[in-house]
Amino acid sequence: MKLLYLLFGFITIVAQAQDNFVQINGNTNVNSFRCVNNKFKAETGVYTFSEKTLPNIILKVNDFDCGNKMMTKDFQKILNSEKYPEMTIKFINFTKTQKSYNAVVEVRMMNQSKRYNVEFNVENNKMIGRKNVKFSDFNITPPKKMGGMIVVKDDLNLIFSLSTKI
């Protein structure tokens, strides 16, 4: 019986960890792509948002998965994962509005930082936020493949999903 409780506890912890993800969606002139990092979690299992405590999320670039080995490798190369293995998302400010929450987040990657205003909604104890960003915000030239036949567009859609306690 103890083994059953232990197993159930482990499954619960794994399920909570998978609730958190950062997803980057983009497009090329021929297709779309999606790269996801769901291998991070808060120390307490859920992220806390209060005046005194705001999350600072550290993501390993090599933990992003684009669903295709070659695309994942290209994505990691674009973000120069060997020189800059981590990307951070730091919550600077967090306020409640009538229907949602507004946050100022600082995204730091490849030694470049950019602040964004992001609107979050709470759905099933998860903070869900979306923000349109650009490769060029971080001085990254969108890549071209196959001699320029495939061109990645500058625009990206960033989606946050964080298990939370508000």
Coordinates of C-alpha atoms in Angstrom, one line a residue:
M1 CA 0.0 0.0 0.0
K2 CA 2.9 2.4 0.8
L3 CA 4.3 1.7 -2.6
L4 CA 1.0 2.7 -4.2
Y5 CA 1.0 6.0 -2.3
L6 CA 4.6 6.6 -3.3
L7 CA 3.8 5.9 -6.9
F8 CA 0.8 8.2 -6.9
G9 CA 2.8 10.9 -5.3
F10 CA 5.5 10.6 -8.0
I11 CA 2.9 10.7 -10.8
T12 CA 1.4 13.8 -9.2
I13 CA 4.8 15.5 -9.1
V14 CA 5.5 14.6 -12.7
A15 CA 2.0 15.9 -13.8
Q16 CA 2.6 19.2 -12.0
A17 CA 6.0 19.7 -13.7
Q18 CA 4.4 19.1 -17.1
D19 CA 1.8 21.9 -16.4
N20 CA 4.6 24.5 -16.9
F21 CA 5.7 25.3 -20.4
V22 CA 7.1 28.0 -22.6
Q23 CA 6.2 27.6 -26.2
I24 CA 7.6 29.5 -29.1
N25 CA 5.6 29.5 -32.4
G26 CA 6.9 30.7 -35.6
N27 CA 6.5 30.5 -39.4
T28 CA 8.6 30.2 -42.5
N29 CA 7.5 30.9 -46.0
V30 CA 6.5 27.2 -46.4
N31 CA 5.6 25.9 -42.9
S32 CA 5.1 26.7 -39.3
F33 CA 7.1 25.4 -36.3
R34 CA 6.6 25.1 -32.5
C35 CA 9.3 24.7 -30.0
V36 CA 8.4 23.8 -26.4
N37 CA 10.2 23.7 -23.1
N38 CA 8.3 21.9 -20.3
K39 CA 11.2 20.7 -18.3
F40 CA 11.2 23.4 -15.6
K41 CA 9.2 23.9 -12.4
A42 CA 8.9 26.0 -9.3
E43 CA 10.8 24.9 -6.2
T44 CA 7.5 24.6 -4.4
G45 CA 5.7 23.0 -7.3
V46 CA 3.7 26.1 -8.2
Y47 CA 4.6 29.6 -8.9
T48 CA 3.6 32.3 -6.4
F49 CA 2.6 35.8 -7.5
S50 CA 2.5 38.4 -4.8
E51 CA 3.8 41.9 -4.1
K52 CA 6.8 40.3 -2.3
T53 CA 7.4 37.3 -4.5
L54 CA 7.6 37.2 -8.3
P55 CA 9.0 34.3 -10.3
N56 CA 12.4 34.3 -12.0
I57 CA 12.2 31.4 -14.5
I58 CA 15.4 29.9 -15.8
L59 CA 15.0 27.8 -19.0
K60 CA 17.7 25.6 -20.5
V61 CA 17.9 26.3 -24.3
N62 CA 18.7 22.6 -24.9
D63 CA 15.4 21.6 -23.2
F64 CA 13.4 23.1 -26.0
D65 CA 11.9 20.5 -28.3
C66 CA 10.7 21.4 -31.8
G67 CA 9.3 17.9 -32.6
N68 CA 11.9 17.3 -35.2
K69 CA 15.6 16.6 -34.4
M70 CA 16.9 18.8 -37.2
M71 CA 14.6 21.7 -36.3
T72 CA 15.5 21.4 -32.6
K73 CA 19.2 21.4 -33.4
D74 CA 18.7 24.5 -35.7
F75 CA 16.7 26.3 -33.0
Q76 CA 19.5 25.6 -30.4
K77 CA 22.1 26.8 -32.9
I78 CA 20.1 30.0 -33.6
L79 CA 20.0 30.7 -29.9
N80 CA 23.7 29.8 -29.6
S81 CA 23.1 27.3 -26.8
E82 CA 26.7 26.4 -26.4
K83 CA 27.7 30.0 -25.5
Y84 CA 24.3 31.0 -23.9
P85 CA 22.8 27.8 -22.4
E86 CA 20.1 29.5 -20.5
M87 CA 17.2 31.9 -21.1
T88 CA 15.5 33.7 -18.3
I89 CA 12.0 35.1 -17.8
K90 CA 11.9 37.5 -14.9
F91 CA 8.6 38.9 -13.6
I92 CA 9.3 42.6 -12.8
N93 CA 5.7 43.7 -12.0
F94 CA 2.4 41.9 -11.6
T95 CA -1.0 43.6 -11.2
K96 CA -4.6 42.4 -11.2
T97 CA -7.2 43.9 -13.5
Q98 CA -11.0 43.2 -13.5
K99 CA -10.7 40.2 -15.8
S100 CA -7.0 39.3 -15.9
Y101 CA -3.5 40.0 -14.7
N102 CA -0.9 42.3 -16.3
A103 CA 2.8 41.6 -15.9
V104 CA 6.0 43.2 -17.0
V105 CA 8.4 40.4 -17.8
E106 CA 12.0 40.7 -18.8
V107 CA 13.1 38.0 -21.3
R108 CA 16.9 37.6 -21.4
M109 CA 18.6 35.4 -24.0
M110 CA 22.0 35.5 -25.8
N111 CA 23.1 38.4 -23.4
Q112 CA 20.2 40.6 -24.6
S113 CA 17.3 41.7 -22.5
K114 CA 13.9 43.0 -23.6
R115 CA 10.9 43.9 -21.4
Y116 CA 7.4 43.1 -22.5
N117 CA 3.9 43.8 -21.1
V118 CA 2.0 40.5 -21.0
E119 CA -1.6 39.9 -20.2
F120 CA -2.2 36.6 -18.2
N121 CA -5.5 34.7 -17.6
V122 CA -6.0 32.1 -15.0
E123 CA -7.3 28.8 -16.3
N124 CA -7.4 25.6 -14.1
N125 CA -4.8 27.0 -11.6
K126 CA -2.5 28.0 -14.5
M127 CA -1.4 31.4 -15.5
I128 CA -1.6 31.5 -19.3
G129 CA 0.0 34.4 -21.1
R130 CA 0.7 35.2 -24.8
K131 CA 3.0 37.7 -26.4
N132 CA 4.2 38.5 -29.9
V133 CA 7.9 39.0 -30.1
K134 CA 10.5 39.1 -32.8
F135 CA 13.9 37.5 -33.4
S136 CA 15.2 41.0 -34.1
D137 CA 14.2 42.1 -30.5
F138 CA 17.3 40.1 -29.5
N139 CA 19.5 41.1 -32.4
I140 CA 18.9 37.7 -34.1
T141 CA 18.7 37.6 -37.8
P142 CA 15.9 35.1 -38.8
P143 CA 17.6 32.1 -40.4
K144 CA 17.4 31.0 -44.0
K145 CA 17.8 27.4 -45.1
M146 CA 18.4 25.6 -48.4
G147 CA 20.2 28.5 -50.0
G148 CA 17.5 31.0 -49.0
M149 CA 14.6 28.9 -50.4
I150 CA 13.2 28.6 -46.8
V151 CA 13.1 31.9 -44.9
V152 CA 12.1 32.0 -41.2
K153 CA 9.9 35.0 -40.5
D154 CA 10.9 37.5 -37.8
D155 CA 7.6 37.3 -35.9
L156 CA 7.2 34.8 -33.1
N157 CA 4.4 34.0 -30.7
L158 CA 5.5 33.3 -27.1
I159 CA 3.1 31.3 -24.9
F160 CA 3.6 30.9 -21.1
S161 CA 1.7 28.3 -19.0
L162 CA 2.6 28.3 -15.3
S163 CA 1.1 26.3 -12.5
T164 CA 0.2 28.9 -9.9
K165 CA -1.3 29.8 -6.6
I166 CA -2.9 33.2 -6.5

